Structure formats: structure tokens, C-alpha cells
Short mmCIF file of C-alpha atoms in Angstrom, two decimals:
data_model
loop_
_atom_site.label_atom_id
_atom_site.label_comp_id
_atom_site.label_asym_id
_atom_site.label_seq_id
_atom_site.Cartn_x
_atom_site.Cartn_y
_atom_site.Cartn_z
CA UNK S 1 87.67 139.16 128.36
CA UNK S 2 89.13 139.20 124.69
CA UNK S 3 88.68 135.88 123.34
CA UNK S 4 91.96 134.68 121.12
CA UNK S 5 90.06 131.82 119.05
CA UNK S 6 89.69 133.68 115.92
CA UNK S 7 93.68 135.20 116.44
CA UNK S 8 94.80 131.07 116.64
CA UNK S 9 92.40 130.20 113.62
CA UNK S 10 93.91 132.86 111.60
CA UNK S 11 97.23 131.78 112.82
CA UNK S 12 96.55 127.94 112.39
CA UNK S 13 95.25 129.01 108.51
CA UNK S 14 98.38 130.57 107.95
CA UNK S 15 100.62 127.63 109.05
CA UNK S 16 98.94 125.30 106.63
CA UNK S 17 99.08 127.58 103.79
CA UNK S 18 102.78 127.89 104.36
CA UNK S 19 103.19 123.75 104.89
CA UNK S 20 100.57 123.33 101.79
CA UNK S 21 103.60 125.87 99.57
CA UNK S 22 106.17 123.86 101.10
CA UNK S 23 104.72 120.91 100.15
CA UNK S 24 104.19 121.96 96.54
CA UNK S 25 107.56 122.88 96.14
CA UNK S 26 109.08 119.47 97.32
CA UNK S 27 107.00 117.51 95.52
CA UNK S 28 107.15 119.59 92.58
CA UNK S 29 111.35 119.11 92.93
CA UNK S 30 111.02 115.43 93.34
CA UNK S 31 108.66 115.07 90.01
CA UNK S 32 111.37 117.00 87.78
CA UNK S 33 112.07 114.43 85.46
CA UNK S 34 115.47 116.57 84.67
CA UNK S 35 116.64 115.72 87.90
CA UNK S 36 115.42 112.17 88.31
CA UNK S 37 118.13 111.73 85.87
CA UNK S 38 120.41 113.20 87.69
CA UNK S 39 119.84 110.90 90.44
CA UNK S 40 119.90 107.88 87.69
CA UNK S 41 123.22 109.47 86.77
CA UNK S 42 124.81 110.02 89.74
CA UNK S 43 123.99 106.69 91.36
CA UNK S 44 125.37 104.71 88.20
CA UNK S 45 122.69 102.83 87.03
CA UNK S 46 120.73 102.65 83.34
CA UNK S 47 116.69 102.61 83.84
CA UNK S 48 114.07 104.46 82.30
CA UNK S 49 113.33 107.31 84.43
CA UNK S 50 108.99 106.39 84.62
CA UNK S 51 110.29 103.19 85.93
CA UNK S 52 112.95 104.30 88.57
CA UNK S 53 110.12 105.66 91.36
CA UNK S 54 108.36 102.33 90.81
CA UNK S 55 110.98 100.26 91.51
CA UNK S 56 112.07 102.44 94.71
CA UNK S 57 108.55 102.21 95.52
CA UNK S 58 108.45 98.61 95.34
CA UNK S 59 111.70 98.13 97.13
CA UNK S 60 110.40 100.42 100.23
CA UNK S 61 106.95 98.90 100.18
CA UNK S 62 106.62 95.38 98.80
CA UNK S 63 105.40 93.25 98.68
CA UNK S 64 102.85 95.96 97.37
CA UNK S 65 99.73 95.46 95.15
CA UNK S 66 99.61 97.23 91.54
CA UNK S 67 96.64 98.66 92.95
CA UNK S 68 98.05 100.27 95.82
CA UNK S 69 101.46 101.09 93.99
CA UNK S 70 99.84 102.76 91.30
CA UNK S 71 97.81 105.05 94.12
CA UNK S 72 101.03 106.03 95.85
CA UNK S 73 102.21 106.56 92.15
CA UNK S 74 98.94 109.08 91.18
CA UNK S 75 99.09 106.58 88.24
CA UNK S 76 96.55 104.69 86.33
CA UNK S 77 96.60 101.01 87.66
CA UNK S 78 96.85 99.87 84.24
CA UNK S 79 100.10 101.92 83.54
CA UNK S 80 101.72 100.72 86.96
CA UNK S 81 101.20 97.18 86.03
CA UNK S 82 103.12 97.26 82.66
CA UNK S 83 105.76 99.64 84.07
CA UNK S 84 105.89 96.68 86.30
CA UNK S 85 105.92 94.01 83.48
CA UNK S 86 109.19 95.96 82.27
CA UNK S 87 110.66 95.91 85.74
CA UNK S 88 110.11 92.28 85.68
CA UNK S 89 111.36 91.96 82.50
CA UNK S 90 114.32 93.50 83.66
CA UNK S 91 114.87 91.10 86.48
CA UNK S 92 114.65 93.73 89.08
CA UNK S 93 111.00 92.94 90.61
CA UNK S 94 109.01 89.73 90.93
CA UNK S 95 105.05 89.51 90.57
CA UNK S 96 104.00 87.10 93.74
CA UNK S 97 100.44 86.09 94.84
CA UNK S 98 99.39 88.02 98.03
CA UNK S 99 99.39 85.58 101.20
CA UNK S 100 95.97 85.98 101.92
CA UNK S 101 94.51 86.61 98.87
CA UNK S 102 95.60 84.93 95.99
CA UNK S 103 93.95 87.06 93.50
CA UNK S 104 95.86 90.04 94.68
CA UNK S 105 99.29 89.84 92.71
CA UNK S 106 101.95 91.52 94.52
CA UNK S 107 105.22 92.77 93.29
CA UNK S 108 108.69 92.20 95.12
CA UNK S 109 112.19 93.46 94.44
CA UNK S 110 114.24 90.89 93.10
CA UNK S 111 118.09 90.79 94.47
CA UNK S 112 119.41 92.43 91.49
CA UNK S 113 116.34 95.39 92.11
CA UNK S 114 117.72 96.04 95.81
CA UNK S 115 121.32 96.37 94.17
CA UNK S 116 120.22 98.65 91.87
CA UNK S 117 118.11 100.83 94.81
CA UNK S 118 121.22 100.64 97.24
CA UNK S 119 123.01 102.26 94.17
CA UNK S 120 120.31 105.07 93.95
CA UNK S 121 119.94 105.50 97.70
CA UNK S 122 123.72 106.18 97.91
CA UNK S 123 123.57 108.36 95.50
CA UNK S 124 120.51 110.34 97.07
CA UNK S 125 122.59 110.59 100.77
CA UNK S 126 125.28 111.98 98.36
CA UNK S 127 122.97 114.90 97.18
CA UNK S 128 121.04 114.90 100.32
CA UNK S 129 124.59 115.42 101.91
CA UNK S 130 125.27 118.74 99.85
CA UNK S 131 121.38 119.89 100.16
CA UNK S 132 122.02 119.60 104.62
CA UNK S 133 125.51 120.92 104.32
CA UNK S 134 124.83 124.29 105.88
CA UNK S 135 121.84 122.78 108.38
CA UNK S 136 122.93 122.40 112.02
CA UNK S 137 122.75 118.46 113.13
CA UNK S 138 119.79 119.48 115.78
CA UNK S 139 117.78 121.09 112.55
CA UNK S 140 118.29 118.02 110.10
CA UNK S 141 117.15 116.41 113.19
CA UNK S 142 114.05 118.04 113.87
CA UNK S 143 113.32 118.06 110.76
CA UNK S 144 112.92 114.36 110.62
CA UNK S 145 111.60 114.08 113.58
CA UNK S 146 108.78 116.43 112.41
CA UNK S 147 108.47 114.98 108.83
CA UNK S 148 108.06 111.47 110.58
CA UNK S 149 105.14 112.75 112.87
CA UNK S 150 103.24 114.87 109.88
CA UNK S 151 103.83 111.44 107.85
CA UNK S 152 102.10 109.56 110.50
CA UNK S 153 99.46 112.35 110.81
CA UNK S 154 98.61 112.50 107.43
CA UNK S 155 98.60 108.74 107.30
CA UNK S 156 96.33 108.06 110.02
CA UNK S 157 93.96 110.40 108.94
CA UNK S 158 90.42 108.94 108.47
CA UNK S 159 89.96 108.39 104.64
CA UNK S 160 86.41 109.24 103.56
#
């Protein structure tokens, strides 16, 4: 009997070459600084475009350390944390002491931060909106659906 290991491995190799290209090309859409600004535009709102995925960040993670903002970021933890300063500066985030640890400073969105990241979220369902308009309801679904379990995957995955 043929055996069809090597057939799936090939197969298998394929698939994450093609998610690995996918991958590239999403994030390398989402790092265009060209058309963070057209987000920034669209959804109304005057911030410097190094500090607008920061203060998303913060809004759908906080309270989050510097530390672990600036990994999520790729971004030197010294960077993040006067990025951060500005935000703060802005009145859009809060620095906090972490629960647990009081070393650990931990920054918050402020009211006037969440405001601002409604704004920008509306505006990203607007563009999302034109980017789904010729996807089927049952694909957009999937597609989350699928995004949420590689997410978790990826997530889960022993760090070493």
C-alpha cells in the first residue's frame, strides 16, 4: 500500500506558504503609513500617525504594560513609553500602577481616548464595509470564524 504522508506534508507545506504570503500582505497593508492616514482622515480625528496604533492598542488591551505594548508594537520599549508620554499628554491614555505589581505601570484609555477610537473604529467598518462589499455574508463569516481560531492558535502556541 502507497503511503500518502509525504503527498499531505507537501500539501500541508504549501498551505502555510500561501497563509505565511497572505499574512505578509495584510500586515504589510496595515503598516502603510499612507493609509493609516487615511484612516486618521476618514474617521475625523488629528493624531500623529506613530501614535494612532498605540492608542488603539491601548484601548483594545489595557490596562497593558509598556513592556508588553511595545512587543505587540515590534517597538523598542523605550519608544512605546514616550509615544505613551505624548498620548498622556494628550489626555487620551492614563499611566496606572498594575494591581498586583506596583512596579509594573500600566497604561489605560482615558474617556476622551475611547472617543477618539470609536471615531477610528467607525471609520474602519466604513472601509471595511467597501473592502467586504462583493464577499457573500457566509464568507465574511468564515472568515472570522477562521481568523478567530488561527488567532487563538497562534496565541496559544508554546513560546520558547
Amino acid at each position: 500500500m502507497m503511503s500518502t504522508k509525504n503527498v499531505q506534508n507537501t500539501r500541508i507545506s504549501e498551505q502555510i506558504r500561501a497563509i505565511h504570503a497572505s499574512l505578509i500582505d495584510i500586515v504589510s497593508v496595515m503598516n502603510r503609513p499612507d493609509l493609516d492616514e487615511v484612516l486618521i482622515k476618514e474617521a475625523g480625528v488629528r493624531l500623529d500617525r506613530a501614535l494612532f496604533p498605540l492608542l488603539v492598542g491601548i484601548e483594545r488591551l489595557g490596562p497593558v504594560s509598556i513592556v508588553d505594548l511595545a512587543a505587540r508594537a515590534g517597538r523598542d520599549h523605550t519608544t512605546v513609553s514616550r509615544q505613551v508620554a505624548k498620548l498622556e499628554s494628550l489626555g487620551l491614555v492614563d499611566r496606572q500602577a498594575n494591581e498586583t505589581d506596583r512596579r509594573v505601570r500600566e497604561a489605560v484609555v482615558t474617556k476622551q481616548g475611547k472617543e477618539m477610537t470609536m471615531l477610528i473604529d467607525a471609520a474602519r467598518e466604513r472601509i471595511g464595509t467597501a473592502v467586504f462589499s462583493s464577499w457573500k455574508q457566509a464568507e465574511i463569516d468564515n472568515l472570522v470564524r477562521l481568523m478567530r481560531k488561527f488567532a487563538d492558535a497562534m496565541k496559544d502556541f508554546p513560546q520558547s
